[in-house]
Structures are given as structure tokens and as C-alpha cells.
Short mmCIF file of C-alpha atoms in Angstrom, two decimals:
data_model
loop_
_atom_site.label_atom_id
_atom_site.label_comp_id
_atom_site.label_asym_id
_atom_site.label_seq_id
_atom_site.Cartn_x
_atom_site.Cartn_y
_atom_site.Cartn_z
CA MET A 1 -53.38 106.68 -87.18
CA ALA A 2 -55.31 107.87 -84.07
CA SER A 3 -54.75 111.45 -82.71
CA GLU A 4 -53.44 112.06 -79.31
CA LEU A 5 -56.98 113.07 -78.32
CA GLU A 6 -58.53 109.94 -79.62
CA ARG A 7 -55.85 107.77 -77.93
CA ALA A 8 -56.69 109.56 -74.63
CA MET A 9 -60.43 108.96 -75.16
CA ILE A 10 -59.86 105.29 -75.72
CA CYS A 11 -57.57 105.14 -72.72
CA LEU A 12 -60.27 106.73 -70.57
CA GLN A 13 -62.79 104.18 -72.03
CA ASN A 14 -60.42 101.45 -70.81
CA GLY A 15 -60.69 102.86 -67.23
CA ASP A 16 -57.58 104.95 -66.87
CA VAL A 17 -58.94 108.17 -65.20
CA LYS A 18 -55.48 109.85 -65.64
CA CYS A 19 -56.24 110.06 -69.38
CA LEU A 20 -58.84 112.75 -68.52
CA ASP A 21 -55.89 115.09 -67.82
CA ALA A 22 -54.76 114.77 -71.40
CA ILE A 23 -58.27 115.22 -72.76
CA TYR A 24 -58.53 118.44 -70.65
CA ARG A 25 -55.17 119.69 -71.76
CA LEU A 26 -55.94 119.17 -75.43
CA THR A 27 -59.51 120.58 -75.36
CA SER A 28 -60.31 122.91 -72.48
CA LYS A 29 -59.25 126.10 -74.31
CA GLY A 30 -61.42 125.27 -77.38
CA ILE A 31 -64.39 124.14 -75.30
CA PHE A 32 -64.32 127.29 -73.23
CA THR A 33 -64.07 129.41 -76.33
CA PHE A 34 -66.88 127.42 -77.96
CA VAL A 35 -69.37 127.83 -75.02
CA LEU A 36 -68.57 131.50 -74.16
CA PRO A 37 -70.67 132.87 -77.00
CA ILE A 38 -73.56 130.71 -76.03
CA VAL A 39 -73.65 131.49 -72.31
CA LYS A 40 -72.34 134.99 -72.66
CA ALA A 41 -70.71 135.05 -69.19
CA TYR A 42 -67.14 133.98 -68.27
CA ASP A 43 -67.94 132.23 -65.05
CA VAL A 44 -70.79 130.39 -66.60
CA ALA A 45 -68.54 129.30 -69.47
CA GLU A 46 -66.04 128.00 -67.03
CA ASP A 47 -68.75 125.96 -65.14
CA VAL A 48 -70.03 124.56 -68.40
CA MET A 49 -66.54 123.62 -69.47
CA GLN A 50 -65.89 121.73 -66.21
CA ASN A 51 -69.29 120.00 -66.37
CA THR A 52 -68.46 118.92 -69.90
CA TYR A 53 -65.60 116.79 -68.63
CA ILE A 54 -67.66 115.33 -65.83
CA ARG A 55 -70.38 114.42 -68.34
CA ALA A 56 -67.75 113.05 -70.81
CA TYR A 57 -66.34 110.84 -68.02
CA GLU A 58 -69.76 109.59 -66.96
CA ASN A 59 -70.66 108.77 -70.57
CA ILE A 60 -67.36 107.74 -72.06
CA SER A 61 -68.83 104.38 -72.98
CA SER A 62 -71.01 106.10 -75.59
CA TYR A 63 -67.94 107.47 -77.43
CA THR A 64 -67.27 105.53 -80.59
CA PRO A 65 -63.55 105.19 -81.41
CA GLY A 66 -62.77 106.34 -84.92
CA THR A 67 -65.22 109.25 -84.71
CA ASN A 68 -64.20 112.81 -84.14
CA PRO A 69 -63.60 113.06 -80.33
CA ARG A 70 -63.46 116.90 -80.39
CA ASN A 71 -66.91 117.04 -81.94
CA TRP A 72 -68.22 114.56 -79.35
CA LEU A 73 -66.96 116.74 -76.51
CA LEU A 74 -68.26 119.92 -78.24
CA THR A 75 -71.79 118.34 -78.55
CA ILE A 76 -71.76 117.68 -74.83
CA ALA A 77 -70.56 121.28 -74.11
CA LYS A 78 -73.18 122.75 -76.42
CA ASN A 79 -75.99 120.76 -74.87
CA LEU A 80 -74.86 121.77 -71.39
CA ALA A 81 -74.39 125.40 -72.48
CA LEU A 82 -77.89 125.56 -73.98
CA GLY A 83 -79.42 123.89 -70.89
CA GLU A 84 -77.66 126.54 -68.75
CA VAL A 85 -79.07 129.30 -70.94
CA LYS A 86 -82.57 127.85 -70.71
CA LYS A 87 -82.20 127.47 -66.94
CA ARG A 88 -81.02 131.09 -66.43
CA SER A 89 -83.59 132.51 -68.78
CA ARG A 90 -86.28 131.27 -66.31
CA GLU A 91 -84.48 133.10 -63.53
CA ILE A 92 -84.48 136.50 -65.30
CA SER A 93 -86.60 139.26 -63.78
CA TYR A 94 -88.98 140.87 -66.24
CA ASP A 95 -88.56 144.42 -64.96
CA PHE A 96 -87.94 146.44 -68.17
CA ASN A 97 -87.11 149.81 -66.70
CA ASP A 98 -84.41 151.78 -68.49
CA GLU A 99 -82.04 151.49 -65.60
CA ASN A 100 -82.00 147.70 -65.91
CA VAL A 101 -81.01 147.76 -69.62
CA GLU A 102 -77.45 146.50 -70.11
CA THR A 103 -75.47 148.50 -72.63
CA GLN A 104 -72.64 146.00 -72.65
CA GLY A 105 -71.53 144.08 -75.72
CA VAL A 106 -72.46 140.52 -76.49
CA TYR A 107 -70.07 138.90 -74.08
CA ASP A 108 -69.55 139.30 -70.33
CA LEU A 109 -65.85 138.54 -70.31
CA ASN A 110 -63.61 138.48 -67.19
CA PRO A 111 -62.57 142.14 -66.89
CA ASN A 112 -59.11 140.84 -65.88
CA LEU A 113 -58.75 139.14 -69.24
CA ASP A 114 -60.46 141.85 -71.44
CA THR A 115 -58.04 143.69 -73.59
CA PRO A 116 -58.82 146.97 -75.46
CA THR A 117 -59.01 144.90 -78.67
CA ILE A 118 -61.41 142.32 -77.29
CA ASP A 119 -63.47 145.15 -75.86
CA LEU A 120 -63.60 146.81 -79.16
CA ALA A 121 -64.45 143.56 -80.97
CA ASN A 122 -67.23 142.91 -78.51
CA ARG A 123 -68.73 146.27 -79.27
CA VAL A 124 -68.60 146.14 -83.15
CA LEU A 125 -69.07 142.54 -84.05
CA ASN A 126 -72.29 140.60 -84.03
CA GLU A 127 -72.53 137.30 -82.12
CA GLY A 128 -71.65 135.09 -85.13
CA GLU A 129 -68.64 137.03 -86.12
CA MET A 130 -67.46 137.24 -82.51
CA ASN A 131 -67.88 133.47 -82.09
CA ILE A 132 -65.64 132.83 -85.24
CA VAL A 133 -62.97 135.38 -84.15
CA LEU A 134 -62.84 133.81 -80.59
CA LEU A 135 -62.60 130.29 -81.84
CA TYR A 136 -59.90 131.17 -84.32
CA ALA A 137 -57.80 133.76 -82.32
CA ILE A 138 -58.19 132.48 -78.77
CA GLY A 139 -59.32 128.88 -79.27
CA GLY A 140 -56.64 128.20 -81.85
CA TYR A 141 -58.93 126.36 -84.27
CA LYS A 142 -58.48 126.36 -88.02
CA HIS A 143 -61.18 127.78 -90.17
CA ARG A 144 -62.00 124.30 -91.39
CA GLU A 145 -62.53 123.07 -87.80
CA ILE A 146 -64.73 126.07 -87.03
CA ALA A 147 -66.81 125.38 -90.09
CA GLU A 148 -67.39 121.84 -88.90
CA MET A 149 -68.21 123.00 -85.36
CA LEU A 150 -70.72 125.63 -86.50
CA ASN A 151 -71.97 123.57 -89.36
CA LEU A 152 -71.18 126.31 -91.86
CA PRO A 153 -69.45 126.21 -95.24
CA LEU A 154 -65.69 126.88 -95.05
CA GLY A 155 -66.05 129.86 -97.37
CA THR A 156 -68.61 131.50 -95.11
CA VAL A 157 -66.44 131.05 -92.09
CA THR A 158 -63.44 132.55 -93.83
CA SER A 159 -65.43 135.45 -95.27
CA LYS A 160 -67.10 136.28 -91.85
CA TYR A 161 -63.68 136.10 -90.18
CA ASN A 162 -62.19 138.51 -92.67
CA ALA A 163 -65.19 140.87 -92.48
CA ALA A 164 -64.94 140.80 -88.67
CA LEU A 165 -61.23 141.77 -88.82
CA LYS A 166 -62.12 144.58 -91.19
CA LYS A 167 -64.81 145.89 -88.85
CA ILE A 168 -62.40 145.74 -85.97
CA ARG A 169 -59.66 147.57 -88.04
CA ILE A 170 -62.04 150.29 -89.12
CA ALA A 171 -63.44 150.86 -85.55
CA TYR A 172 -59.85 150.94 -84.19
CA GLU A 173 -58.84 153.50 -86.73
CA LYS A 174 -61.93 155.64 -85.93
CA GLU A 175 -61.14 155.49 -82.21
CA ASN A 176 -57.57 156.47 -82.75
CA GLU A 177 -58.61 159.44 -84.95
CA LYS A 178 -60.50 160.87 -81.98
CA LYS A 179 -57.32 160.74 -79.78
#
């Protein structure tokens, strides 16, 4: 039995543009969460997410029914995100004065959406751990789905997630001891 997402993909293939709304509703949160660790900037992640749907619409004929539609969309998103990183890396100034060094964490999240917990996680987790935590906690993906997306064994994803939570918990306790 086809999932709601797969039915929407087939509907879009059949020319009904309204089905793109369902595809967006079912996947936008996950795609955004997936590309954010790659591009490391909230506004760029939003742009990449939007461009993913444009590219998917333009290339819907290449989607094969019966395959995983979420992975098809994530592949498009990943390719667009990597292209954006490559494009932006060419635009970076190579002035390495101390005043230009950023001391922020891995992710440049929208300050309006940052919470103390996300800020703490951003400071104590490495990129891989943060990616897994974001995909699970914000993206709503199951560990199995994250393992498929990142091409990692399920046990690795689960242990990295648990280790990340432990790091956050320890850092939180240390910060609260100081207060």
C-alpha cells in the first residue's frame, strides 16, 4: 500500500500541481532539518528547502513509483545544499585576522527560534551529533529513518543520539551549578 507521500508524488507526476502542497506539508520540516547541518545557516537552509521543491517539480518524471519518495527528495536537497556550500565557499574572504574568527557553534540558527537548550547543544555537540539530534527532535524522524538518510548503521545512530543527550545533560548540569 502506497504512503500518503508516494500517492502525492504520483499525483504530481500525473500533472496535478496541487499535490505539491501535500508533498511540502509532509516533508518540509524534515528537509529543512536535513539541510541545516550542511549549509549551517537558517536562511540558506530555507532557500535550499524551497529550491528542493522547485527542482522536484521540474524533475518529477524521474521519480520512480515504488521507491522511497522521501529519499528521492532528500537526495535533491543534499545536492542543492552541497552546491550552495561550494558556491558560498568561493565567496569567502581569506582575511584571517583574529577579529574575523567566529566563535559561534556549528549552526547559525535563527535567533528567534534558538532556545537555551539548542544553544547549549550547538556549543557542546559535534556536527554529526547535532545533525542526528536535530533530525530526531525537530525533524521528527525515527532512528531507523535517520540511519537510512545518513547511510549509517542503526546502532551507530542510536548510540550517537544517546551520547549527544548525555553531553547536553552534563553541560546543562555544569551551567546550573555555576548559577
